[in-house]
Amino acid sequence: MSEDHTNRLGAIHRELHSHLPSEPALRVKALESLLVEKGLLDPGTVDAWIEVYTEEIGPKRGAELVARAWTDPAFHDRLLADGTAVITEIGFEGLAGGHLRVVENTPAVHNLVVCTLCSCYPLAVLGIPPNWYKTAAYRSRAVRDPRGVIAEFGEVISDDLEVRVWDSTAEVRYLVLPERPAGTEDWDIARLADLVTRDSMIGTERDLGRRLGAG
């Protein structure tokens, strides 16, 4: 077999394997298949729960809260005063995992949320936490070097902007209320909610104005 042919086969092999799921994903799939085979799990139920968490619960709930706070001063004030009462009132409670506190970004302050002990997260309004949120690297560095961490997500926080880091626990979960971008004064709640991202409600993204072109 020629060297060129061997190289081409190697390239094909690498290409095929590059599309394989990660090892944890493969383990989960194997476990799911085993449970389905033994009649202990309905695959339709798994699909339904995934859809609920990614499409219904997910960050869309949090984005709706943010959009309403941007457009309704009274709702804004109540959300900041008692986030738990608000999400209970509108039916978003249940998986928040305790008291929900909403902290607001301003021209002078930027907020970043972390859970240094594990991965406490407001599931009821943000859905499933991203993998990076649960890593030891994020949990430690977000406290020691929040500006550096945020920069790795593509944002540069100026030195004159105060950065406040909030440490979630099983009793208190935090949600960042990002600043409303200029130029959205005439937008309705649905359009505004589409502009809000999960990362902006964690605090690793600040400038939502960069997304106006896609809005």
Coordinates of C-alpha atoms in Angstrom, one line a residue:
M1 CA 0.0 0.0 0.0
S2 CA 1.4 3.4 -1.0
E3 CA 2.2 6.1 1.5
D4 CA -0.3 8.4 -0.2
H5 CA -3.1 5.8 0.1
T6 CA -2.3 5.2 3.7
N7 CA -2.4 8.9 4.4
R8 CA -5.8 9.2 2.7
L9 CA -7.2 6.3 4.8
G10 CA -5.9 7.9 7.9
A11 CA -7.6 11.2 7.0
I12 CA -10.9 9.4 6.4
H13 CA -10.6 7.6 9.7
R14 CA -10.0 10.8 11.6
E15 CA -12.8 12.6 9.8
L16 CA -15.3 9.8 10.7
H17 CA -14.2 9.8 14.4
S18 CA -14.3 13.6 14.6
H19 CA -18.1 13.4 14.3
L20 CA -18.6 10.8 17.1
P21 CA -20.2 12.0 20.3
S22 CA -18.1 12.7 23.4
E23 CA -17.3 9.8 25.7
P24 CA -19.8 10.9 28.3
A25 CA -22.5 11.2 25.6
L26 CA -21.7 7.7 24.4
R27 CA -22.0 6.4 28.0
V28 CA -25.4 8.1 28.5
K29 CA -26.6 6.7 25.1
A30 CA -25.5 3.2 26.1
L31 CA -27.2 3.4 29.4
E32 CA -30.4 4.7 27.8
S33 CA -30.4 1.9 25.3
L34 CA -29.9 -0.7 28.0
L35 CA -32.8 0.7 30.1
V36 CA -35.1 0.9 27.0
E37 CA -34.2 -2.8 26.1
K38 CA -35.1 -3.9 29.6
G39 CA -38.4 -2.0 29.5
L40 CA -37.4 0.3 32.3
L41 CA -37.4 3.5 30.2
D42 CA -39.7 4.9 27.5
P43 CA -37.6 6.7 24.9
G44 CA -40.5 9.0 24.2
T45 CA -40.4 10.2 27.8
V46 CA -36.7 11.0 27.5
D47 CA -37.3 13.0 24.3
A48 CA -40.2 14.9 25.9
W49 CA -38.1 15.9 29.0
I50 CA -35.2 17.0 26.7
E51 CA -37.6 19.1 24.7
V52 CA -39.1 20.7 27.8
Y53 CA -35.7 21.6 29.3
T54 CA -34.2 22.9 26.0
E55 CA -37.3 24.6 24.4
E56 CA -39.8 25.4 27.2
I57 CA -37.9 25.8 30.4
G58 CA -34.5 26.6 29.1
P59 CA -33.2 30.1 28.9
K60 CA -36.5 31.2 27.2
R61 CA -38.1 31.7 30.6
G62 CA -35.3 33.8 31.9
A63 CA -35.4 35.8 28.6
E64 CA -39.1 36.5 29.1
L65 CA -38.4 37.8 32.6
V66 CA -35.7 40.1 31.3
A67 CA -37.9 41.4 28.4
R68 CA -40.8 42.1 30.8
A69 CA -38.5 43.9 33.2
W70 CA -37.2 46.1 30.4
T71 CA -40.7 47.1 29.3
D72 CA -42.6 47.3 32.6
P73 CA -41.1 49.4 35.4
A74 CA -43.4 48.0 38.0
F75 CA -42.5 44.4 37.1
H76 CA -38.8 45.4 37.0
D77 CA -39.0 46.7 40.6
R78 CA -40.8 43.6 41.8
L79 CA -38.4 41.3 40.1
L80 CA -35.4 42.9 41.8
A81 CA -37.2 43.1 45.1
D82 CA -38.3 39.4 45.3
G83 CA -37.5 37.2 42.3
T84 CA -38.9 34.2 43.9
A85 CA -42.3 35.8 44.4
V86 CA -42.4 36.9 40.8
I87 CA -41.5 33.5 39.2
T88 CA -44.0 31.8 41.6
E89 CA -46.7 34.2 40.5
I90 CA -46.2 33.5 36.8
G91 CA -45.7 29.8 37.2
F92 CA -42.0 29.5 36.7
E93 CA -41.2 28.2 40.2
G94 CA -40.4 24.5 41.0
L95 CA -36.8 24.0 39.9
A96 CA -35.3 27.3 40.9
G97 CA -33.8 25.4 43.9
G98 CA -34.4 28.0 46.5
H99 CA -34.6 31.8 46.7
L100 CA -34.0 33.6 43.3
R101 CA -32.2 36.9 43.5
V102 CA -32.0 39.1 40.4
V103 CA -29.0 41.4 40.1
E104 CA -29.0 44.2 37.5
N105 CA -26.3 45.4 35.2
T106 CA -25.9 49.1 34.9
P107 CA -23.5 51.5 33.1
A108 CA -21.3 51.3 36.2
V109 CA -21.7 47.7 37.3
H110 CA -21.4 44.3 35.7
N111 CA -22.6 41.1 37.5
L112 CA -21.2 37.6 37.1
V113 CA -22.7 34.4 38.6
V114 CA -20.8 31.4 39.7
C115 CA -21.2 28.5 42.1
T116 CA -17.9 27.8 43.7
L117 CA -19.0 24.7 45.7
C118 CA -20.7 22.8 42.9
S119 CA -23.1 23.9 40.1
C120 CA -26.1 25.5 41.8
Y121 CA -28.1 27.1 39.0
P122 CA -31.7 28.6 38.6
L123 CA -33.0 25.6 36.6
A124 CA -36.6 27.0 36.6
V125 CA -35.6 30.0 34.5
L126 CA -32.4 29.0 32.7
G127 CA -32.9 25.3 32.1
I128 CA -29.9 23.0 32.1
P129 CA -26.5 24.6 33.0
P130 CA -23.8 24.7 30.4
N131 CA -20.9 22.3 30.9
W132 CA -18.4 25.1 31.4
Y133 CA -20.4 26.4 34.3
K134 CA -19.8 23.2 36.2
T135 CA -16.1 23.0 35.6
A136 CA -13.6 23.6 38.4
A137 CA -11.7 26.0 36.2
Y138 CA -14.7 28.4 35.8
R139 CA -15.8 28.0 39.5
S140 CA -12.4 29.0 40.7
R141 CA -11.3 31.6 38.1
A142 CA -14.6 33.4 38.0
V143 CA -13.9 34.6 41.6
R144 CA -10.1 35.2 41.2
D145 CA -10.1 36.8 37.7
P146 CA -13.7 37.6 36.6
R147 CA -12.5 40.0 33.9
G148 CA -10.2 37.4 32.4
V149 CA -12.9 34.8 32.3
I150 CA -15.4 37.2 30.7
A151 CA -12.7 38.2 28.1
E152 CA -12.5 34.5 27.1
F153 CA -16.2 34.7 26.2
G154 CA -15.4 37.6 23.9
E155 CA -16.2 40.6 26.1
V156 CA -13.8 43.1 27.5
I157 CA -14.8 44.7 30.8
S158 CA -13.1 48.1 31.2
D159 CA -11.2 48.8 34.4
D160 CA -13.6 51.6 35.4
L161 CA -16.6 49.2 35.4
E162 CA -17.2 47.5 38.7
V163 CA -17.5 43.7 38.5
R164 CA -19.6 41.9 41.2
V165 CA -19.3 38.2 41.5
W166 CA -22.3 36.3 43.0
D167 CA -21.8 32.9 44.5
S168 CA -24.9 30.7 44.1
T169 CA -25.8 28.2 46.8
A170 CA -28.6 25.6 47.3
E171 CA -30.5 28.4 49.2
V172 CA -29.9 31.3 46.8
R173 CA -29.7 31.3 43.0
Y174 CA -28.8 34.4 41.0
L175 CA -30.0 35.7 37.6
V176 CA -28.4 38.7 35.9
L177 CA -30.7 41.3 34.4
P178 CA -28.6 42.6 31.5
E179 CA -28.9 46.2 30.2
R180 CA -31.4 46.8 27.5
P181 CA -29.6 47.8 24.2
A182 CA -30.2 51.2 22.8
G183 CA -32.3 51.2 19.7
T184 CA -34.9 48.7 21.0
E185 CA -37.4 51.2 22.4
D186 CA -40.1 50.1 20.0
W187 CA -39.6 46.4 20.3
D188 CA -42.2 44.2 21.8
I189 CA -41.6 41.6 24.5
A190 CA -41.2 38.6 22.1
R191 CA -38.6 40.4 20.0
L192 CA -36.7 41.6 23.0
A193 CA -36.7 38.1 24.5
D194 CA -35.1 36.7 21.4
L195 CA -32.3 39.1 22.0
V196 CA -31.5 37.9 25.5
T197 CA -29.0 35.0 25.8
R198 CA -28.3 32.5 28.5
D199 CA -24.8 33.8 28.9
S200 CA -26.0 37.4 29.4
M201 CA -28.2 36.1 32.3
I202 CA -25.1 34.4 33.8
G203 CA -22.9 37.4 33.2
T204 CA -20.3 36.0 30.7
E205 CA -21.9 38.3 28.1
R206 CA -22.6 41.9 28.5
D207 CA -23.2 43.8 25.3
L208 CA -26.4 42.6 23.8
G209 CA -26.3 45.5 21.3
R210 CA -23.9 43.4 19.2
R211 CA -26.9 41.1 18.4
L212 CA -29.1 43.8 17.0
G213 CA -28.2 42.9 13.5
A214 CA -29.7 39.4 14.0
G215 CA -32.7 40.8 15.8

